[in-house]
Tab-separated table of C-alpha atoms in Angstrom:
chain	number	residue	atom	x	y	z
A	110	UNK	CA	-10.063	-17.455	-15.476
A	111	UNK	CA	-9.871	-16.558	-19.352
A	112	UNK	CA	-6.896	-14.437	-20.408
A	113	UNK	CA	-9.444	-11.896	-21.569
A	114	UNK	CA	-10.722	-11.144	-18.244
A	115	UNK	CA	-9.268	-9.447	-15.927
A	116	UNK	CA	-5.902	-11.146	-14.044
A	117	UNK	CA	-6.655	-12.567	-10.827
A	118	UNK	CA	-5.405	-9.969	-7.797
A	119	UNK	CA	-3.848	-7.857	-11.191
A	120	UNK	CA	-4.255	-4.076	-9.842
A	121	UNK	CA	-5.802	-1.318	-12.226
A	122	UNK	CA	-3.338	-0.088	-14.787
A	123	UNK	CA	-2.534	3.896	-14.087
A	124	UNK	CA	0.617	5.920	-14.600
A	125	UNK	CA	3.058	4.484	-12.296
A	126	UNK	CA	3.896	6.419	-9.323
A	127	UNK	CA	5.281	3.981	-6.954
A	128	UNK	CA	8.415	5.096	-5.287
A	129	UNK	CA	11.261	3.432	-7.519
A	130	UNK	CA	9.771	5.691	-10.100
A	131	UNK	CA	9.691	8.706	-8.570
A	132	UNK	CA	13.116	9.627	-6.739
A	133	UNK	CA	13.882	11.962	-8.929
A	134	UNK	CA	10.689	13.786	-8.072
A	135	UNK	CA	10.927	16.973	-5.590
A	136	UNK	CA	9.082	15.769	-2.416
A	137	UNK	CA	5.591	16.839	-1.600
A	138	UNK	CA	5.954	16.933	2.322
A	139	UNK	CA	9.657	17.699	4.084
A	140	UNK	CA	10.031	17.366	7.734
A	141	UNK	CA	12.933	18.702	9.295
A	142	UNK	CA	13.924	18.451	12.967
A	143	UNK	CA	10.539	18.669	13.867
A	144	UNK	CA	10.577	18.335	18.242
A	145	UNK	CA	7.255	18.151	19.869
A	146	UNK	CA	7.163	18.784	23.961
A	147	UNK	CA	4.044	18.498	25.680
A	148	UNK	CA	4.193	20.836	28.891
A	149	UNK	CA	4.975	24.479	29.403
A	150	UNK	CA	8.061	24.190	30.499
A	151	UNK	CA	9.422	22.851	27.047
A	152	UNK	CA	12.822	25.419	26.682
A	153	UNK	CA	14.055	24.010	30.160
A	154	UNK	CA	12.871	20.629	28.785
A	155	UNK	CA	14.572	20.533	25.287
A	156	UNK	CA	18.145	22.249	27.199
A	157	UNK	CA	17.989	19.075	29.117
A	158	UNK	CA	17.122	17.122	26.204
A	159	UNK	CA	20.555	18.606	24.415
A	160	UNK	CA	22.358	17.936	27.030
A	161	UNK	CA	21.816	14.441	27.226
A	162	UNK	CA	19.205	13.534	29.792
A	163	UNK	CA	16.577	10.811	29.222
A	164	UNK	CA	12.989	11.052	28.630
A	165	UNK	CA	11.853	10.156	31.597
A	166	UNK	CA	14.447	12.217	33.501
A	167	UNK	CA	13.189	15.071	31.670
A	168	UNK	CA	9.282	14.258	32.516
A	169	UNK	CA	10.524	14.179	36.385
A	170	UNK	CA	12.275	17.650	36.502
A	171	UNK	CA	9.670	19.204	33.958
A	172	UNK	CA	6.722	17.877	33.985
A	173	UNK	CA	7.291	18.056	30.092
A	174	UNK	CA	7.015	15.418	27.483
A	175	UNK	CA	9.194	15.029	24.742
A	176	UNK	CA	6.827	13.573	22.563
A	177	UNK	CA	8.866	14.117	19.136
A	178	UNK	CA	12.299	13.928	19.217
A	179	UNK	CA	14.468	15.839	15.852
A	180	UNK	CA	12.014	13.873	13.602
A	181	UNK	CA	12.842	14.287	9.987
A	182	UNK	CA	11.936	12.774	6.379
A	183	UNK	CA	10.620	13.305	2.844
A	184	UNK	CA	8.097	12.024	1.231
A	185	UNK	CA	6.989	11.595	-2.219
A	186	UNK	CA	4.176	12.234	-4.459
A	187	UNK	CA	2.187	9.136	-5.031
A	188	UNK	CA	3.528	7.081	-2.362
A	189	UNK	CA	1.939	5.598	0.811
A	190	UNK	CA	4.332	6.171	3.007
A	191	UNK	CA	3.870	4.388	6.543
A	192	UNK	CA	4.360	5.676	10.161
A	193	UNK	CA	5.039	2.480	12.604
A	194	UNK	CA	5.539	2.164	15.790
A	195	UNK	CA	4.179	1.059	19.174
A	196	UNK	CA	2.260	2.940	21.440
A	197	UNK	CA	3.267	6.063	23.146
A	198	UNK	CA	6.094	5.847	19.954
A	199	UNK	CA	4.854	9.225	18.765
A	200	UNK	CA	3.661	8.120	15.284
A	201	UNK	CA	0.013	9.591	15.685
A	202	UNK	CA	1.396	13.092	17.312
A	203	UNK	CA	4.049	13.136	14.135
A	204	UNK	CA	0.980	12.989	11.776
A	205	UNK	CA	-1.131	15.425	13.580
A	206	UNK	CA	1.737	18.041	13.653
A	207	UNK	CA	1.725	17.894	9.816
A	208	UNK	CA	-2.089	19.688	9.414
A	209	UNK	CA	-1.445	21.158	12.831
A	210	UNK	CA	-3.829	19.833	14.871
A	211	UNK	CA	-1.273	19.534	17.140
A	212	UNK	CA	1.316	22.508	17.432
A	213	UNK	CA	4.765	21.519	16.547
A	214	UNK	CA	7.107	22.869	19.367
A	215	UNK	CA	10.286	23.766	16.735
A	216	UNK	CA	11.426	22.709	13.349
A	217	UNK	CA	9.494	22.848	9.695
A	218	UNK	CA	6.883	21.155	7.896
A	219	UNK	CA	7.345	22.065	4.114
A	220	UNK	CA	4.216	21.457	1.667
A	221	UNK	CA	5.104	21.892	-1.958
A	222	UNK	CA	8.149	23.918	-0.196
A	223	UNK	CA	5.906	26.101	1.606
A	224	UNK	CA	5.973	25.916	5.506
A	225	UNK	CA	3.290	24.877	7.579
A	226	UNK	CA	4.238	25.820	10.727
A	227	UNK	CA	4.422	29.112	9.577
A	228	UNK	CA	1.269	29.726	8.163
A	229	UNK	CA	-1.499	32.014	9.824
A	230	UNK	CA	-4.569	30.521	10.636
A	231	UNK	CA	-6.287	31.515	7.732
A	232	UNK	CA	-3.781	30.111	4.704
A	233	UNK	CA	-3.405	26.856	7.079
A	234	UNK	CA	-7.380	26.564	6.651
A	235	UNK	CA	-7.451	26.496	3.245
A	236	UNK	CA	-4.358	24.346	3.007
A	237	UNK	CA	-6.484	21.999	5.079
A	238	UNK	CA	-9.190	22.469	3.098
A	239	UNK	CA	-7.699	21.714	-0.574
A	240	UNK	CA	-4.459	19.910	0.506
A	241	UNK	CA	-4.869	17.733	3.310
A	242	UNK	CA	-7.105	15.271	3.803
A	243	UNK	CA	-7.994	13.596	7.694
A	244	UNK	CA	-9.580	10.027	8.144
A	245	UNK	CA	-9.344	9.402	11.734
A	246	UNK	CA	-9.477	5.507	13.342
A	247	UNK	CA	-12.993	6.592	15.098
A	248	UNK	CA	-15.059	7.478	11.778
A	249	UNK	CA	-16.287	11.495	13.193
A	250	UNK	CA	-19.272	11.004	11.441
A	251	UNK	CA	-22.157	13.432	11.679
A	252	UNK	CA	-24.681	11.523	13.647
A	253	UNK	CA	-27.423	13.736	12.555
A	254	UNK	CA	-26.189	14.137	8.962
A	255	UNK	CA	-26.904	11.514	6.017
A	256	UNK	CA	-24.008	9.736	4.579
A	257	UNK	CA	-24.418	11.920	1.143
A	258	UNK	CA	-24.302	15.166	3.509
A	259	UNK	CA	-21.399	13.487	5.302
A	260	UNK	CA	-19.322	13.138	2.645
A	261	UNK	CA	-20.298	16.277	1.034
A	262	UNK	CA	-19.562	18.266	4.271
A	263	UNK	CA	-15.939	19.492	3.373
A	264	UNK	CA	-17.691	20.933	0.212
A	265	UNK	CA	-20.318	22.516	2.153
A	266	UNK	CA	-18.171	24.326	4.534
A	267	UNK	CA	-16.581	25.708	1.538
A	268	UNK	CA	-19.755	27.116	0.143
A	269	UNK	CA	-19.880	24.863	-3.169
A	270	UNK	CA	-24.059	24.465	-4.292
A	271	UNK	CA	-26.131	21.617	-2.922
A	272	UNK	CA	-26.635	19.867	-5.996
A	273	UNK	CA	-22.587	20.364	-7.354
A	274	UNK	CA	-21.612	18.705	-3.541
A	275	UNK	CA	-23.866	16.204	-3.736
A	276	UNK	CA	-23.276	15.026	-7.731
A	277	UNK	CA	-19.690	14.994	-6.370
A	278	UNK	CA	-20.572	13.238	-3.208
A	279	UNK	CA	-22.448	10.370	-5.224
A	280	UNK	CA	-19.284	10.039	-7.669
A	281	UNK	CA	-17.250	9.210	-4.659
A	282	UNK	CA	-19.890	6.949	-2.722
A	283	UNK	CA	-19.577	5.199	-5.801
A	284	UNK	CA	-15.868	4.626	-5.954
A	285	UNK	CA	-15.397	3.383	-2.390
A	286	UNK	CA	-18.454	0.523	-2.795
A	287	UNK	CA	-21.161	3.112	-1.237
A	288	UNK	CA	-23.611	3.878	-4.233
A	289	UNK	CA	-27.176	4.189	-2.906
A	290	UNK	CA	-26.289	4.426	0.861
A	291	UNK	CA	-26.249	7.980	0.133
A	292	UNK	CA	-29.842	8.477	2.201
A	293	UNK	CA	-28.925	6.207	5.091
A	294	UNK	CA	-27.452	7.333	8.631
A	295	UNK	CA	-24.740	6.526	9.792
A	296	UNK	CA	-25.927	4.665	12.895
A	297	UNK	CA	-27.697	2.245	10.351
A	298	UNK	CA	-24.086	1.362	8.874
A	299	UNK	CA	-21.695	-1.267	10.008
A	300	UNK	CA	-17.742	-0.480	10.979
A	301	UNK	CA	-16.388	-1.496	7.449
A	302	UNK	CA	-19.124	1.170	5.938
A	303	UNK	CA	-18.172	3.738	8.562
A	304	UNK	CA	-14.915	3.791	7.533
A	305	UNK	CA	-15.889	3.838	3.621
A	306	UNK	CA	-17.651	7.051	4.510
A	307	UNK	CA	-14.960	8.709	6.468
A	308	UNK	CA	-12.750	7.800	3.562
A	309	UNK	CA	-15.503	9.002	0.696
A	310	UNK	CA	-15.043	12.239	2.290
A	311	UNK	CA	-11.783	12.688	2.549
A	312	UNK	CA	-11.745	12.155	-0.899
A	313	UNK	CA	-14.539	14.190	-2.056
A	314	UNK	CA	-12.462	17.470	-1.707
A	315	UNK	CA	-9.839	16.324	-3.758
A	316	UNK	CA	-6.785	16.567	-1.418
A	317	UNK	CA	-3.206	16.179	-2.521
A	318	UNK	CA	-2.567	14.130	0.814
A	319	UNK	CA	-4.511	11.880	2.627
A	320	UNK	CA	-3.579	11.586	6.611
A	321	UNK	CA	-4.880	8.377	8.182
A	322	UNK	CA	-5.010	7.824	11.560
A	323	UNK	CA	-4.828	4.055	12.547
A	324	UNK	CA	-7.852	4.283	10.260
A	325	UNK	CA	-8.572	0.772	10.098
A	326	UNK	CA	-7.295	-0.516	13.466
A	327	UNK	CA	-11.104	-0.141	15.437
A	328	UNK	CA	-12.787	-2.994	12.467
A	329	UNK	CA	-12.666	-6.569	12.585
A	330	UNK	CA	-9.805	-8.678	10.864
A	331	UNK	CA	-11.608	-9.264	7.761
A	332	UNK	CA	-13.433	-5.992	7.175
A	333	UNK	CA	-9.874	-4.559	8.239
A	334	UNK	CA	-8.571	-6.914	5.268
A	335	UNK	CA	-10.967	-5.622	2.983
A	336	UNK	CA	-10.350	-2.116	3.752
A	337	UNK	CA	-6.724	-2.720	2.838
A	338	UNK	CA	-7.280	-3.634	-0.379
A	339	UNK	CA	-9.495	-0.944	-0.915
A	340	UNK	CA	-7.234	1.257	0.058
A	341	UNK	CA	-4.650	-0.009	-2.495
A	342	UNK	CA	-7.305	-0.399	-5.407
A	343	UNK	CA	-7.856	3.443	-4.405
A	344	UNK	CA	-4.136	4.317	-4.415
A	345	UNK	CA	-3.766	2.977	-8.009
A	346	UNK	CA	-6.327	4.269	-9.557
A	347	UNK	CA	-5.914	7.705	-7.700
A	348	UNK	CA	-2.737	8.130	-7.193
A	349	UNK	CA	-2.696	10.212	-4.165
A	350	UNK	CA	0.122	10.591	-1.546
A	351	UNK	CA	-0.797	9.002	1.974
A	352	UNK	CA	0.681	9.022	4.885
A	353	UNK	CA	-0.824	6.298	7.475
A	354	UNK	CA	-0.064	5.675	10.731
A	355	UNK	CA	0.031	2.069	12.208
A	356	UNK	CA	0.899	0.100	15.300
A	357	UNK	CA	0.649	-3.653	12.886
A	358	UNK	CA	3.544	-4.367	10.937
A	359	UNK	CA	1.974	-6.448	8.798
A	360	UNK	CA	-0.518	-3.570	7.532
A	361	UNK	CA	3.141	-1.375	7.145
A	362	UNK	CA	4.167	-4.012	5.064
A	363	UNK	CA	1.029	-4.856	2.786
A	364	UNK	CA	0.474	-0.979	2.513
A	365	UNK	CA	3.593	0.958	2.610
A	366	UNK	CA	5.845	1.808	-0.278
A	367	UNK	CA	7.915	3.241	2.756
A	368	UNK	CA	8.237	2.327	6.290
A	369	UNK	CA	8.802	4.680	9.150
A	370	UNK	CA	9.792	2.847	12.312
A	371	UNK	CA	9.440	5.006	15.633
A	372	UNK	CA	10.271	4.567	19.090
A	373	UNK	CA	10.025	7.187	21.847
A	374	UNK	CA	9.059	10.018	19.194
A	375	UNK	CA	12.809	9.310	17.255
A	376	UNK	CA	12.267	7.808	13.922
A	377	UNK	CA	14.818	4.983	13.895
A	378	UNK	CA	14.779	3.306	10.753
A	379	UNK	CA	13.404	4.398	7.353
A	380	UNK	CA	12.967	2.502	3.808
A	381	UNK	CA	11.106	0.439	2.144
A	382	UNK	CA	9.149	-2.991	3.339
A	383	UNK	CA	12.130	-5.289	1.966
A	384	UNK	CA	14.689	-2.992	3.840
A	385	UNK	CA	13.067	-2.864	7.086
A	386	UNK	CA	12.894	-6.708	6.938
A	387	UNK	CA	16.614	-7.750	5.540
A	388	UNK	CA	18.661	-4.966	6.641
A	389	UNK	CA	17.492	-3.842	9.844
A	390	UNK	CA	19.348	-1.434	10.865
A	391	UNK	CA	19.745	-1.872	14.950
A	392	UNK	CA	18.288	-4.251	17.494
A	393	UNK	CA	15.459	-2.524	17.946
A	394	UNK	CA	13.873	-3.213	14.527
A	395	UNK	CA	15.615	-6.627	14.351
A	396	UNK	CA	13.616	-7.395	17.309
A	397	UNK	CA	10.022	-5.442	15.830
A	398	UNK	CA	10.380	-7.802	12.341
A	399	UNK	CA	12.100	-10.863	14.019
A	400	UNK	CA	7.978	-12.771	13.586
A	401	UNK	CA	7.458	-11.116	10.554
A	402	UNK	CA	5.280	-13.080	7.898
A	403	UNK	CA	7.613	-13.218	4.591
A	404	UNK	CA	4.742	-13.851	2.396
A	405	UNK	CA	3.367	-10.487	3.061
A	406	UNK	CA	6.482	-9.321	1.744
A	407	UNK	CA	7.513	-11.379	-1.413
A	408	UNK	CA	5.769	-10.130	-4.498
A	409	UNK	CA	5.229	-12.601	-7.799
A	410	UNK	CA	7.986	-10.751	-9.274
A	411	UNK	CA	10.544	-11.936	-6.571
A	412	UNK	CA	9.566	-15.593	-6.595
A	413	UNK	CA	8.912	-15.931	-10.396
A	414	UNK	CA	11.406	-17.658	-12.607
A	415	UNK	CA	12.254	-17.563	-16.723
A	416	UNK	CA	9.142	-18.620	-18.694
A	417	UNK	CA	11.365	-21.098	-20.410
A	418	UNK	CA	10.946	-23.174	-23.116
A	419	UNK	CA	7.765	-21.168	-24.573
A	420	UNK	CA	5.829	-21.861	-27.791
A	421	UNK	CA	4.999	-19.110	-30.263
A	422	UNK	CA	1.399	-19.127	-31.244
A	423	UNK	CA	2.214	-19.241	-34.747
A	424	UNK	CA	4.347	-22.713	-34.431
A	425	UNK	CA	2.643	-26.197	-34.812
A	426	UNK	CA	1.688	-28.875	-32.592
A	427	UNK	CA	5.250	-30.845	-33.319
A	428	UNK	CA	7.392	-28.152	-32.269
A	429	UNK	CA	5.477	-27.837	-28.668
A	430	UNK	CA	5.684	-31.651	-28.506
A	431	UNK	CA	9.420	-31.183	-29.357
A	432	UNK	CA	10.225	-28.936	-26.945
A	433	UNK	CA	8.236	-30.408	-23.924
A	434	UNK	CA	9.821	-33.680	-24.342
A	435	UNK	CA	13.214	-32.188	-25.183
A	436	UNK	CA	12.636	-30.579	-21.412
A	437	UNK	CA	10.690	-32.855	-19.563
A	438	UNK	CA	7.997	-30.803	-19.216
A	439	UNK	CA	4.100	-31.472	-18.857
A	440	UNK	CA	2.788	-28.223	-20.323
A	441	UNK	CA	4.217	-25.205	-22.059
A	442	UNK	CA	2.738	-21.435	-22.394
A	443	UNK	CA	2.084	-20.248	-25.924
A	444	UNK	CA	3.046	-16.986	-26.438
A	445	UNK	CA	3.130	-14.255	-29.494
A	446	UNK	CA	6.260	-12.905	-30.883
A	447	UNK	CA	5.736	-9.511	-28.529
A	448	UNK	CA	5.350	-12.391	-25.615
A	449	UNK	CA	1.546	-11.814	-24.566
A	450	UNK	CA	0.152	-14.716	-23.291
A	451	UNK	CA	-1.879	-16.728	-25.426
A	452	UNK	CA	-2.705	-20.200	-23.357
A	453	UNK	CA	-1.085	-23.484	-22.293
A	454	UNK	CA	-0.598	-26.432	-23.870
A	455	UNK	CA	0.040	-29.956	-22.462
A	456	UNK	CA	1.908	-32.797	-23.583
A	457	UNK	CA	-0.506	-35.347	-24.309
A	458	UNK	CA	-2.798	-32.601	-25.887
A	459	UNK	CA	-0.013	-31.905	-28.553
A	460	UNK	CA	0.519	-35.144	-29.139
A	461	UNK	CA	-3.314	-36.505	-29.775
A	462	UNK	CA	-3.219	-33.209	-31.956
A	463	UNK	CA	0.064	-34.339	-34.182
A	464	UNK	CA	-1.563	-37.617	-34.692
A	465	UNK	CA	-4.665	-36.249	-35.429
A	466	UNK	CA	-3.608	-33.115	-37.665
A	467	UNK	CA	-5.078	-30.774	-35.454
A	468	UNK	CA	-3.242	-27.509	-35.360
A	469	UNK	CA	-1.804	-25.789	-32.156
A	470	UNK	CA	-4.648	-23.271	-32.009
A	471	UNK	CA	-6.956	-26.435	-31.897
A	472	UNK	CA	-6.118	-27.655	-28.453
A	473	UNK	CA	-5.006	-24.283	-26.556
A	474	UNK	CA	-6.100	-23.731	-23.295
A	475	UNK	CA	-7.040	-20.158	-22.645
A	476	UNK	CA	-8.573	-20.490	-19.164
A	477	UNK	CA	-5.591	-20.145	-16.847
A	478	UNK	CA	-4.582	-19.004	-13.942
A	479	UNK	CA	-2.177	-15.425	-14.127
A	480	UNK	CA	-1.046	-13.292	-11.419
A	481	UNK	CA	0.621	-9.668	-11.789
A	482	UNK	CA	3.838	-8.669	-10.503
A	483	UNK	CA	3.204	-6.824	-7.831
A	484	UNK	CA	0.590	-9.567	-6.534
A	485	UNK	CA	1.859	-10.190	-2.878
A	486	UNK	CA	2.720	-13.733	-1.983
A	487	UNK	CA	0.192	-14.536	0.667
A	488	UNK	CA	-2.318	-13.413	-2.483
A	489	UNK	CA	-1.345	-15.843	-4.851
A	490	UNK	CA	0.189	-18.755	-2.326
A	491	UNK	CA	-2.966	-20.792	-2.539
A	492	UNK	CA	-3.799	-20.582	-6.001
A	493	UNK	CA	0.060	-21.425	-7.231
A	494	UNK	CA	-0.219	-24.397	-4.566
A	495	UNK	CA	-3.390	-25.867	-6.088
A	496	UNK	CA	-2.539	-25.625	-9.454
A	497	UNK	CA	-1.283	-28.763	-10.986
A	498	UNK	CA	0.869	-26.856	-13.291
A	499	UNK	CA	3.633	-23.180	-12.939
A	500	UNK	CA	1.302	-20.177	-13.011
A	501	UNK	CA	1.642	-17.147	-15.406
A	502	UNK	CA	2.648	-13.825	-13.963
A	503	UNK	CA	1.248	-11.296	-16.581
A	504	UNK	CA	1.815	-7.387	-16.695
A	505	UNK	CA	-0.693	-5.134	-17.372
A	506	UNK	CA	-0.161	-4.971	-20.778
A	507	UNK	CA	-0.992	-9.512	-21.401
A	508	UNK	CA	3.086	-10.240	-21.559
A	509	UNK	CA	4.466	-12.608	-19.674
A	510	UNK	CA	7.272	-12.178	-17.409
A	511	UNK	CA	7.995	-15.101	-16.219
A	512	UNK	CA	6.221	-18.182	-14.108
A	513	UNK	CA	5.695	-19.550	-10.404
A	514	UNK	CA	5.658	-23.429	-9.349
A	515	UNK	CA	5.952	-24.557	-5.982
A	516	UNK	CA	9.144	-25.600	-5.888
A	517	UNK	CA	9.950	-21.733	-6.839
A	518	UNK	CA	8.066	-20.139	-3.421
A	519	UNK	CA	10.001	-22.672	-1.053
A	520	UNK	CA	13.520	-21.822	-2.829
A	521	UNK	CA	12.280	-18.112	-2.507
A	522	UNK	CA	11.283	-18.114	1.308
A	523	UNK	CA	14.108	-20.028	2.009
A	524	UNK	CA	16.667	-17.758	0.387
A	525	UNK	CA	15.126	-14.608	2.239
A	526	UNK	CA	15.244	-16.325	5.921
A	527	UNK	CA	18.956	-16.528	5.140
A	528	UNK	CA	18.876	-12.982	4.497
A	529	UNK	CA	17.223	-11.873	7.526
A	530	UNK	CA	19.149	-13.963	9.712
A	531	UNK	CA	22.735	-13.309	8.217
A	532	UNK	CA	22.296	-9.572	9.579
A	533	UNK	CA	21.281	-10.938	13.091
């Protein structure tokens, strides 16, 4: 790959809005002490609840199920922030409480500081409408609709012209890989398209929030896969706050800025993917991450080591040579005096070219392999392992910030297994 094109796995450039740049922000969504009992008898439910009895001792006197338990958190705008648990955990009841599909029994749901739970049916409407946005795990497409008039039918329902919905509706079908399935029906799609649909329109009215449902947990592995990534290309381009519900940890851990662990509707652990993992903070979620795949976890920018000795661009053949030999090394990057990445140069290369003459520009190799920061290890792991030489982790702007070889991944996993198993 040149260094003109595009990196390989490098994500769209946008205004960064992941979470360790926005703590300062207010937060978009606020739960607090939000209990959810299924039953009618929920006050004689939650008195036992207070005074100490047991789910299932409440269930048997009841007949009530304490299906959220005091739940509360923040979350910020622009961040994916991931609800995990097992089933029965609560996780998919939490996220239906927040657009009130489901009623929330007692405590608040605060939207741009303004509570849900509160709202009359009409203002929650139109907060569904403009604010919140629903993809559910089992697509709830029209059968009798077109894709186009699927997407388009938030629009519709709030009265915007045929041709304005469906102009928007094609912008959209474009962005999620859909452009020209606009006449088809959705019986004549696969899963993976499905999905794409659902989540064209979701997107179509513009929400602030987008509330998945297990969205991709009904598609096979690799369309799942690919529906990830998606996602993500989506989220940096976009920008939008999600909040997705999960039962796979490994789909927390690709996807989440923050993780959410539940278990019987009490949220027991919340930060982000490298938290959850080293510093768990009870059995329980010791036990949940014990088989956890660190590569999912590592980014280039935790594995990569000091791009040292470079060459500047503007130096000659005899100073590369010099400092290759002077280091033992193969190869060396070439770089410009603001550090973007210019190429590689090998030993023998440099010197042929200071017997020859030739000038360092002469033999520069500019197809090589570069990675960005935030590339996740099981990304990259093949491509650093089949390259015969360190590989270049790039930013988005072509500087280099430092390299990968082999030897750095193993000294990397190693060092975070002794993390996670010095707080067993």
């Amino acid at each position: 790959m040149k260094l003109e094109e595009s990196a390989i796995f490098e994500k769209i450039p946008i205004e960064d809005t992941t979470i360790e740049n926005t703590t300062s922000l207010q937060p978009i969504i606020s739960v607090r002490n939000l209990t959810k009992v299924f039953g009618q008898n929920w006050e004689r439910a939650l008195e036992l609840h207070s005074s100490g009895r047991t789910k299932d001792e409440i269930y048997e006197e009841t007949g009530s199920t304490l299906a959220l338990d005091d739940v509360s958190f923040d979350v910020i705008p622009g961040e994916t922030f991931v609800l995990m648990g097992l089933s029965g955990s609560g996780k998919s009841t939490l996220l239906r409480c927040i657009n009130r599909l489901i009623e929330p029994t007692e405590g608040e749901i605060l939207l741009d500081g303004e509570d849900i739970v509160g709202m009359g049916q009409e203002e929650l409407r139109e907060t569904r409408r403009s604010k919140l946005g629903m993809i559910f795990q089992s697509f709830a497409l029209l059968p009798h609709k077109t894709v186009l008039d699927n997407v388009a039918f938030g629009l519709e329902i709030q009265g915007v012209p045929a041709e304005e919905r469906h102009t928007k509706a094609e912008e959209v079908l474009q962005m999620v890989g859909l452009g020209g399935y606009g006449g088809s029906m959705p019986d004549e799609l696969s899963g993976g398209m499905k999905q794409r649909v659902g989540l064209a329109r979701a997107l179509t009215s513009d929400p602030d929030i987008l509330l998945m449902d297990e969205a991709f947990s009904a598609l096979d592995p690799l369309i799942r896969r690919d529906m990830q990534d998606e996602l993500l290309d989506l989220q940096q381009r976009l920008g939008k706050t999600i909040i997705f519900v999960t039962h796979d940890l490994d789909e927390a851990l690709k996807l989440g800025d923050r993780i959410a662990l539940m278990k019987d509707g009490a949220i027991v652990q919340v930060g982000t993917p490298e938290e959850i993992l080293t510093n768990p903070e009870n059995a329980y979620v010791e036990k949940f991450v014990a088989d956890v795949d660190l590569t999912r976890v590592l980014t280039a920018s935790e594995v990569m080591r000091r791009p040292e000795p470079v060459a500047q661009c503007t130096a000659g053949p005899r100073v590369a040579l010099h400092l290759m030999e002077e280091h033992d090394i193969p190869g060396i990057f070439v770089i410009t005096r603001q550090r973007m990445l210019r190429g590689r140069v090998t030993l023998d290369a440099a010197a042929e070219a200071v017997k020859k003459g030739k000038q360092l520009a002469d033999i520069l190799i500019t197809d090589v392999p570069i990675v960005a920061p935030d590339a996740s290890l099981s990304d990259i792991i093949s491509l650093i392992v089949e390259s015969p030489y360190p590989v270049a982790v790039v930013d988005d702007t072509g500087r280099l910030r430092g390299v990968i070889s082999r030897g750095a991944i193993l000294a990397a996993l190693a060092r975070k297994g002794e993390d996670v198993n010095a707080t067993a």
